[in-house]
CSV table of C-alpha atoms and ligand atoms in Angstrom, one decimal:
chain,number,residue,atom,x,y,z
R,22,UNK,CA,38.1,76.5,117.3
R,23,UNK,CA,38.2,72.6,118.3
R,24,UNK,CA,40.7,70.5,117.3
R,25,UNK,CA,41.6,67.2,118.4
R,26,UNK,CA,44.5,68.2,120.4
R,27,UNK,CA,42.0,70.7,122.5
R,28,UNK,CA,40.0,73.9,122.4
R,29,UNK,CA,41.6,77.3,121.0
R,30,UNK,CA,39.4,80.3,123.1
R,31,UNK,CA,41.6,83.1,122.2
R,32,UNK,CA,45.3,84.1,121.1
R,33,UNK,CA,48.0,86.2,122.0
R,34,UNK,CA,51.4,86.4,120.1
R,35,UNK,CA,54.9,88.0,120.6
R,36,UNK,CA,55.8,90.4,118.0
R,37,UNK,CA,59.4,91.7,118.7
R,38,UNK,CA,61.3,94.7,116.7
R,39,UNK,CA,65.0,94.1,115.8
R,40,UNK,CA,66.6,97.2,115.5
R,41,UNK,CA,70.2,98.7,114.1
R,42,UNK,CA,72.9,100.8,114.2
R,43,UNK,CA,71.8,101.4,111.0
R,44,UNK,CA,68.5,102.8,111.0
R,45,UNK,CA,67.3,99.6,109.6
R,46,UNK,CA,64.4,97.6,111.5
R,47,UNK,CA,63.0,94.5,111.3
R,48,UNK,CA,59.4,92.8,112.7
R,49,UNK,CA,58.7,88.7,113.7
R,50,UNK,CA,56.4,87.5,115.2
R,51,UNK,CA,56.4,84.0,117.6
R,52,UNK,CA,52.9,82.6,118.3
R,53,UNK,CA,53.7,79.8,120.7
R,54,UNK,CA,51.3,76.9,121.1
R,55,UNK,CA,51.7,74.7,123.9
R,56,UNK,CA,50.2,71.5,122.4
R,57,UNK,CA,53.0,71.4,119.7
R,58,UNK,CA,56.0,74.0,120.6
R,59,UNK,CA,55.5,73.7,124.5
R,60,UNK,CA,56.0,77.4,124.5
R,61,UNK,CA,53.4,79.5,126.2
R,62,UNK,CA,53.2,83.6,125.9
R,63,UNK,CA,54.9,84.0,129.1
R,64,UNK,CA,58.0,82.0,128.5
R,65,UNK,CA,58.7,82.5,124.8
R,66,UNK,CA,58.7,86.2,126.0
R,67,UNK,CA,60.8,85.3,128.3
R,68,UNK,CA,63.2,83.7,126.7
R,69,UNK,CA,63.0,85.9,123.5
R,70,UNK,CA,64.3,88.6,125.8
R,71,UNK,CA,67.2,86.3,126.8
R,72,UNK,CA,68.1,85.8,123.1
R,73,UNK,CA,68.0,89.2,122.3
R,74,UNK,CA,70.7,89.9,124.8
R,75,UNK,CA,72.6,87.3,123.7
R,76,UNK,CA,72.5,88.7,120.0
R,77,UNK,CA,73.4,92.6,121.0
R,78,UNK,CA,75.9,93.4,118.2
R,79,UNK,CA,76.1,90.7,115.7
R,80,UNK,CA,75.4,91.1,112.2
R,81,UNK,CA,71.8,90.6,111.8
R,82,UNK,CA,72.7,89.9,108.0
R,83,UNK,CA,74.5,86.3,109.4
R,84,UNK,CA,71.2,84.7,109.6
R,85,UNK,CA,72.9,81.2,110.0
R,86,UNK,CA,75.5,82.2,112.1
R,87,UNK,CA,72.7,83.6,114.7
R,88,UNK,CA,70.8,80.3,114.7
R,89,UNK,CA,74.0,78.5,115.6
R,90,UNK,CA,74.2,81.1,118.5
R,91,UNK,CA,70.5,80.8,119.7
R,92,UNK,CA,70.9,76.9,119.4
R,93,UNK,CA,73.8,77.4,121.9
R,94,UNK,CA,72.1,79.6,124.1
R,95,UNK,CA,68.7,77.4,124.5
R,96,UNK,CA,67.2,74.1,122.9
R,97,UNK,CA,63.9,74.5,121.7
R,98,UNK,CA,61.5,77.6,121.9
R,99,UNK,CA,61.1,77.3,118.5
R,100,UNK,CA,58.1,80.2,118.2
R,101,UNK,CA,60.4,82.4,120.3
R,102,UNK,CA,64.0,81.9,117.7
R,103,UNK,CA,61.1,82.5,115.0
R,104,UNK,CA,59.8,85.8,115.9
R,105,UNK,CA,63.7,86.4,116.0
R,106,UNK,CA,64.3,84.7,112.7
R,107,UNK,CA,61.1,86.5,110.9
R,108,UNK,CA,62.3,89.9,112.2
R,109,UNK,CA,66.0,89.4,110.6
R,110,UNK,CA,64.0,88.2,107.0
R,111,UNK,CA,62.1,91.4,107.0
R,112,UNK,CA,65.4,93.5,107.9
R,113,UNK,CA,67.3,91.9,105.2
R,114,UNK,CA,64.5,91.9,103.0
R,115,UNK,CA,64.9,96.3,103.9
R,116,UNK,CA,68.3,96.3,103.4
R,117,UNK,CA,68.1,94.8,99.9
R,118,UNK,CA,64.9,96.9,99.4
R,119,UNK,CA,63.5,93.5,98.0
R,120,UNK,CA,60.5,91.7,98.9
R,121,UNK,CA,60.8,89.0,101.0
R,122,UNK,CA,59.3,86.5,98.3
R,123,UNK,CA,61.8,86.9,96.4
R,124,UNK,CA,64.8,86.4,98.8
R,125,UNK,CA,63.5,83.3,99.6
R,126,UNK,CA,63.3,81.9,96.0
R,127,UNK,CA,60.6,84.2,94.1
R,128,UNK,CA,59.2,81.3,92.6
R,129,UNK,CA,55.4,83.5,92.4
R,130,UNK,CA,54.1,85.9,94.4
R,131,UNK,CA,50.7,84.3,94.6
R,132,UNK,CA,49.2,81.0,95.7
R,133,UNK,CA,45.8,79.4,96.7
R,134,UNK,CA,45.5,78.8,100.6
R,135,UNK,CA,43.0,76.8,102.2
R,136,UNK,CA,40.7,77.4,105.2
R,137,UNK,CA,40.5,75.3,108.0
R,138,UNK,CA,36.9,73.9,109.8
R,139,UNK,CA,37.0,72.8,113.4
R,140,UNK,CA,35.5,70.7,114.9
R,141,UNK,CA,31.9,70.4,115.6
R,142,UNK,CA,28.5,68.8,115.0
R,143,UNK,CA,28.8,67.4,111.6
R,144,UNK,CA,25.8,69.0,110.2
R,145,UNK,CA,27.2,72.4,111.7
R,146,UNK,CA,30.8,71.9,110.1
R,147,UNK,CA,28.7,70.8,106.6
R,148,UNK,CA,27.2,74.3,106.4
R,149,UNK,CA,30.3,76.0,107.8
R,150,UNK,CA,32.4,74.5,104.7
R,151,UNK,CA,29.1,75.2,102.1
R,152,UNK,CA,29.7,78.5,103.7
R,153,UNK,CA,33.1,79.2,103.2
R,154,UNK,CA,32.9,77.6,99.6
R,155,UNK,CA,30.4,80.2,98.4
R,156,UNK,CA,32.7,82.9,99.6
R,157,UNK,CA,35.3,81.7,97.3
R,158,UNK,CA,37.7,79.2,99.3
R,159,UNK,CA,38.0,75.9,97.1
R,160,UNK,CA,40.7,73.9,99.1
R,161,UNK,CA,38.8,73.1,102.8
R,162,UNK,CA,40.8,71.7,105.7
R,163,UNK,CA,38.4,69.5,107.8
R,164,UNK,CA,39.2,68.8,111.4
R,165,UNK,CA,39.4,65.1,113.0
R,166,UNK,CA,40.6,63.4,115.5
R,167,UNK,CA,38.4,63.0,118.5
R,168,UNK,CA,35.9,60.4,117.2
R,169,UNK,CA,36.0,58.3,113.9
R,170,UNK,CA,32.6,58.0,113.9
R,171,UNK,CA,31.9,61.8,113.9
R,172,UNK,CA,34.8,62.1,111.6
R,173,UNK,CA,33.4,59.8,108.8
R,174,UNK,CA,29.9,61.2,109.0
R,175,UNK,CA,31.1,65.1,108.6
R,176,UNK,CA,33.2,64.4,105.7
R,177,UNK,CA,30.0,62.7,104.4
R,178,UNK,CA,28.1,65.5,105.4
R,179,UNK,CA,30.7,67.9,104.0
R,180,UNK,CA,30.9,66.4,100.7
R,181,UNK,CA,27.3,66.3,100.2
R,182,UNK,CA,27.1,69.8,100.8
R,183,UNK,CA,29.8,71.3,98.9
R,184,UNK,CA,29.7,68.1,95.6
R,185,UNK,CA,32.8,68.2,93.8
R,186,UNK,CA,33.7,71.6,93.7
R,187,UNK,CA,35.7,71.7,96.2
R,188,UNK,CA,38.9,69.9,97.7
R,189,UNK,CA,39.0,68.7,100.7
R,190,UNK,CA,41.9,67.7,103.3
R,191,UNK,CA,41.6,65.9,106.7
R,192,UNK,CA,43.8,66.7,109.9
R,193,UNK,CA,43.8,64.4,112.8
R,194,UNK,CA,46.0,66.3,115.0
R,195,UNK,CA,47.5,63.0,116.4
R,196,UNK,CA,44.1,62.1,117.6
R,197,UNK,CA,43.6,58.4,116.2
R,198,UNK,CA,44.9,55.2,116.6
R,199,UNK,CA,46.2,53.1,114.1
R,200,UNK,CA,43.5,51.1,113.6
R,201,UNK,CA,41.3,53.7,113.9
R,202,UNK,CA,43.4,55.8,111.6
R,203,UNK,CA,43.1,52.8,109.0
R,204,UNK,CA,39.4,52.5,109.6
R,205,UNK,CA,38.5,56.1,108.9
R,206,UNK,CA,41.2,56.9,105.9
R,207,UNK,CA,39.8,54.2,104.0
R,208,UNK,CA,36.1,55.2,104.2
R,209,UNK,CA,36.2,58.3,103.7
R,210,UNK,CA,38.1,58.0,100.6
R,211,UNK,CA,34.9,57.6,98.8
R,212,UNK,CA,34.7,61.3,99.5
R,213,UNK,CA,37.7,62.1,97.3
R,214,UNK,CA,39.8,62.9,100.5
R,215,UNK,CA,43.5,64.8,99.0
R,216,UNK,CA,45.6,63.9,102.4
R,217,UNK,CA,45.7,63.0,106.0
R,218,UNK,CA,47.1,65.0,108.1
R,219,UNK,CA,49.6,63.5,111.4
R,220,UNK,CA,47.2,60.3,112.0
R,221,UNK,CA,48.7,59.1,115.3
R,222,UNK,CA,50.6,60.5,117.9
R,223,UNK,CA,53.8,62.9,116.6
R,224,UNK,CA,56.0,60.1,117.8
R,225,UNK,CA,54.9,57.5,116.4
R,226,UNK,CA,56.7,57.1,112.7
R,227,UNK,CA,56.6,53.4,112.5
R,228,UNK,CA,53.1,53.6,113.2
R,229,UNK,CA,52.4,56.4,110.3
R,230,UNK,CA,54.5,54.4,107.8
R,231,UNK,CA,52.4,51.4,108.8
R,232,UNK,CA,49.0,53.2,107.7
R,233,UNK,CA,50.2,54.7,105.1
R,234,UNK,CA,51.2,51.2,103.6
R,235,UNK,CA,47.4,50.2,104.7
R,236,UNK,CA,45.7,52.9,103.0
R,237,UNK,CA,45.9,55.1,100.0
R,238,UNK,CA,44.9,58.5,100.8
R,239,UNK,CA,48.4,60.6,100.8
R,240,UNK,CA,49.8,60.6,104.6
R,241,UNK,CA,51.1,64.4,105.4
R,242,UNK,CA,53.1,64.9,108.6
R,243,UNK,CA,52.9,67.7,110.8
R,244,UNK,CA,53.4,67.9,114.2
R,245,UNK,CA,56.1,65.0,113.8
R,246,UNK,CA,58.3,67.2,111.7
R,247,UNK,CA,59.9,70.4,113.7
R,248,UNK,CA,63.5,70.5,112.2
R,249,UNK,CA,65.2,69.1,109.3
R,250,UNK,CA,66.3,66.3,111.3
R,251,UNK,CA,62.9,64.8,112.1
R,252,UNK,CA,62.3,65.5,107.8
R,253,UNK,CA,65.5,63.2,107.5
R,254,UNK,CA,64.0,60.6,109.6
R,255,UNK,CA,60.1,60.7,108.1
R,256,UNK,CA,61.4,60.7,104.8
R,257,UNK,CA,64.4,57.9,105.5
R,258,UNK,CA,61.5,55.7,107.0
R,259,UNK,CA,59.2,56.5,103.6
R,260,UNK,CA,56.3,57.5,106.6
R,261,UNK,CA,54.9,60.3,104.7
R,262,UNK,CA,53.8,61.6,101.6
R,263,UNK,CA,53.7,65.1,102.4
R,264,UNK,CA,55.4,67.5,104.9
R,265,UNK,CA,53.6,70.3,106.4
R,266,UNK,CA,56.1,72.8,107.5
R,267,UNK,CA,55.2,75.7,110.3
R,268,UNK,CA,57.9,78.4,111.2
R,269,UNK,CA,56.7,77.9,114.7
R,270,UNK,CA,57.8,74.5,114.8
R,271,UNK,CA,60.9,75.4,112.6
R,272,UNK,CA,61.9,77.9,114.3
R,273,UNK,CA,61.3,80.6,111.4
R,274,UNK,CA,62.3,80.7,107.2
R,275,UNK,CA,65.7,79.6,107.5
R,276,UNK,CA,65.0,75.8,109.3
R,277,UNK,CA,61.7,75.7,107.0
R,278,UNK,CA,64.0,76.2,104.3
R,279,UNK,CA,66.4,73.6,104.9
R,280,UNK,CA,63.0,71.6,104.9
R,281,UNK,CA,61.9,72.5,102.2
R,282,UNK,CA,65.4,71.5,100.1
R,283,UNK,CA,65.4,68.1,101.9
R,284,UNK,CA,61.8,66.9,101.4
R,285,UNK,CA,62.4,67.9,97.4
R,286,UNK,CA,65.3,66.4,97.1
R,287,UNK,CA,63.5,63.6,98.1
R,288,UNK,CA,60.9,64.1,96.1
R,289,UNK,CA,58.6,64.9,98.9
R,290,UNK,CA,56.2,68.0,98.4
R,291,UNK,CA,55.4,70.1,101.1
R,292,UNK,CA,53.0,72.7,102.7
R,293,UNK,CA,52.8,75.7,104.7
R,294,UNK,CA,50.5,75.8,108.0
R,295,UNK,CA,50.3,77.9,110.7
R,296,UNK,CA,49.4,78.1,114.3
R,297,UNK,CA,47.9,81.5,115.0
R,298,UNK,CA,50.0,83.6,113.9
R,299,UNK,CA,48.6,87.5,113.2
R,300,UNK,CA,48.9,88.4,109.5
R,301,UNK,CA,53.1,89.0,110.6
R,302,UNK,CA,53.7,85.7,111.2
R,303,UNK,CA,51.8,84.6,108.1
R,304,UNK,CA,52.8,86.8,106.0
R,305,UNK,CA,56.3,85.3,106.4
R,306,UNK,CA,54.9,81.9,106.1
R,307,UNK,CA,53.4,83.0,103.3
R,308,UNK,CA,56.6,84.5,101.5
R,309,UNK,CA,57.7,81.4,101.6
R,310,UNK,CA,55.1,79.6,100.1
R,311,UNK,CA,54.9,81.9,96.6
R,312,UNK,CA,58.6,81.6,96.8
R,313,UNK,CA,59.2,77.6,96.6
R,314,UNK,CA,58.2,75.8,93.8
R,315,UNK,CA,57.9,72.6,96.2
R,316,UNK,CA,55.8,73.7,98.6
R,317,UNK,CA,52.4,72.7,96.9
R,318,UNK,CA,50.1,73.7,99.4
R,319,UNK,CA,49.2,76.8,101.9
R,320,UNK,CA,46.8,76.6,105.4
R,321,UNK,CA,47.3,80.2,105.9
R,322,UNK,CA,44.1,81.6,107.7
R,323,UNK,CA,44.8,81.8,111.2
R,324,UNK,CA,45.1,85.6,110.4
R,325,UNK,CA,41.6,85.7,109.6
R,326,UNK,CA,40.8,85.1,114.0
R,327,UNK,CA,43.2,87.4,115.1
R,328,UNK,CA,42.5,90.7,115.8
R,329,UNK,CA,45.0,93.0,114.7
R,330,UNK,CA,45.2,96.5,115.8
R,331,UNK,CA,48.3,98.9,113.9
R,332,UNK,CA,49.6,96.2,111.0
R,333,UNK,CA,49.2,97.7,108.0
R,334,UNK,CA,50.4,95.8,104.4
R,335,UNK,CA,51.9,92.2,103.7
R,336,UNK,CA,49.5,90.4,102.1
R,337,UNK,CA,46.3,89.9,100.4
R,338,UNK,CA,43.5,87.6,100.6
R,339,UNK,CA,40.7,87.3,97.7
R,340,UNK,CA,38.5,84.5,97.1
R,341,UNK,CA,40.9,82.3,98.9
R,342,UNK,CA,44.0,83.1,96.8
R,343,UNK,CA,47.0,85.2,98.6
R,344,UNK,CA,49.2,88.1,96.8
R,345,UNK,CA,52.4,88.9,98.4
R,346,UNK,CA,53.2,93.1,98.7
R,347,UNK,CA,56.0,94.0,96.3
R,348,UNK,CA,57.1,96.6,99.3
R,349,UNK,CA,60.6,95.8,101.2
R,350,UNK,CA,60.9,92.7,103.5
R,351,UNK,CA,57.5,91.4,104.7
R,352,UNK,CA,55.7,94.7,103.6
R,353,UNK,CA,54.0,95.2,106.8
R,354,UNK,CA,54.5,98.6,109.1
R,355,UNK,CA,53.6,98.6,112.7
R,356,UNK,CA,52.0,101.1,115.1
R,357,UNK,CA,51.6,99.9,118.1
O,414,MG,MG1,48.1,69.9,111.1
């Protein structure tokens, strides 16, 4: 897959076991991606090992009290402290034989997700989204960024293909400037465009508040929001509509939380993304979703690439709508 921040050939993700004196075990998963997290395999396994040595014989229950001690211990890695983070929601969700949904809010246990299209030729992305609306997906996710020409012409193409039966969403990926940003968002809204996603560089707030007050397609931010600090500051500087939350960036459920409660407050819906995570990883990104009534929106497809050998349960996919399992924690059992 292309996007505008570069080309994604293959994947490889850390999935990490937490264990207890208990009996009680619980599975994460950190999918590093060094465009956004500036973690690669190698070092978020790396330091994931250094974490977990730190965290030999604390309560895996003190979920808050863990992040203050892996905050401590490193700045950053935020896919590795997720895989952590994921693995100690599943546990809990175990030792409170309750799905993980439903720790997290149980708002529903279902929601629509949408299915991302990368970049390419425009006719070839115009029958890749006529594609993936016959089999059911009605929310597409087009990718932009590395030429506003090509970007106008496949949403064109796109909308011809598909008429109105479909919505669509536009990602940049950081990959326009300003003006160009101001140039494509208000032609393509002819299309009946939902959002943009991260316009300019992740950076560059003043710059996103400034086309969002030029335009009037919704403005979502991604890769400038990791923590609920940077939500603070997008939200204080009325830069964004939207927030698209990713437990990679968060550093798992309980940062994306904290999100989540910020942005509403402020009457800011979000989403849920992903980077490409394996159905682990989005299956916790997932629970979150059905569980918050805020979070309005779901890009969870990444799982759909990966090739998974020995995970068994989590979630479901039908038509483009996700079920959560009503089975402990994520729901999901290794063997690998
Ligand atoms: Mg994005």
């Amino acid at each position: 897959m292309t996007v505008a921040l570069g080309t994604i050939e293959h994947v490889e993700s850390l999935i990490l076991k937490v264990e207890t004196d208990e009996g009680i075990s619980g599975i994460g998963e950190g999918a590093p991606f060094e465009f956004v997290t500036g973690e690669t395999l190698e070092t978020s396994l790396y330091v994931a090992r250094m974490l977990g040595n730190r965290l030999i014989g604390e309560d895996p229950l003190a979920i808050e009290r863990i992040h203050h001690l892996m905050d401590k211990t490193i700045i950053g890695n935020s896919a590795a402290k997720a895989a952590i983070d994921i693995a100690l929601y599943d546990l809990q969700g175990k030792w409170l034989n309750t799905p993980l949904y439903k720790i997290l809010g149980g708002y529903s246990n279902t929601f629509i997700t949408d299915m991302t299209i990368g970049i390419d030729q425009p006719e070839v992305m115009a029958q890749e989204t006529k594609e993936k609306a016959e089999i059911g997906f009605s929310i597409l996710k087009i990718k932009a960024g590395n030429d506003p020409e090509h970007d106008i012409e496949a949403v064109k193409l796109i909308r011809q293909a598909v008429g109105n039966r479909v919505r669509l969403r536009m990602d940049a990926n950081q990959g326009w400037t300003s003006g160009q940003a101001i140039r494509v968002i208000r032609e393509v809204d002819q299309y009946r465009v939902d959002a943009i996603e991260q316009p300019l560089a992740y950076w560059d707030i003043d710059g996103m508040k400034y086309v969002r007050n030029k335009t009037s397609i919704p403005i979502m931010a991604d890769e400038s929001v990791h923590s609920p600090i940077d939500a603070v500051k997008i939200i204080k500087q009325n830069a964004a509509d939207m927030i698209n939350i990713k437990l990679m960036k968060s550093a798992g459920l309980y940062k994306a939380v904290a999100i989540n409660n910020i942005a509403e407050a402020a009457g800011v819906p979000c989403m849920v993304g992903c980077m490409l995570e394996s159905k682990i990883g989005i299956t916790a990104g997932a629970s979150l979703v059905a569980a918050k009534r805020n979070i309005m929106g779901a890009d969870m497809d990444s799982f759909l690439y990966v090739k998974e050998t020995g995970i068994s349960g989590g979630l479901s996919l039908q038509k483009g709508v996700i079920t959560l399992s009503e089975e402990p924690g994520l729901g999901i059992t290794i063997n690998i």
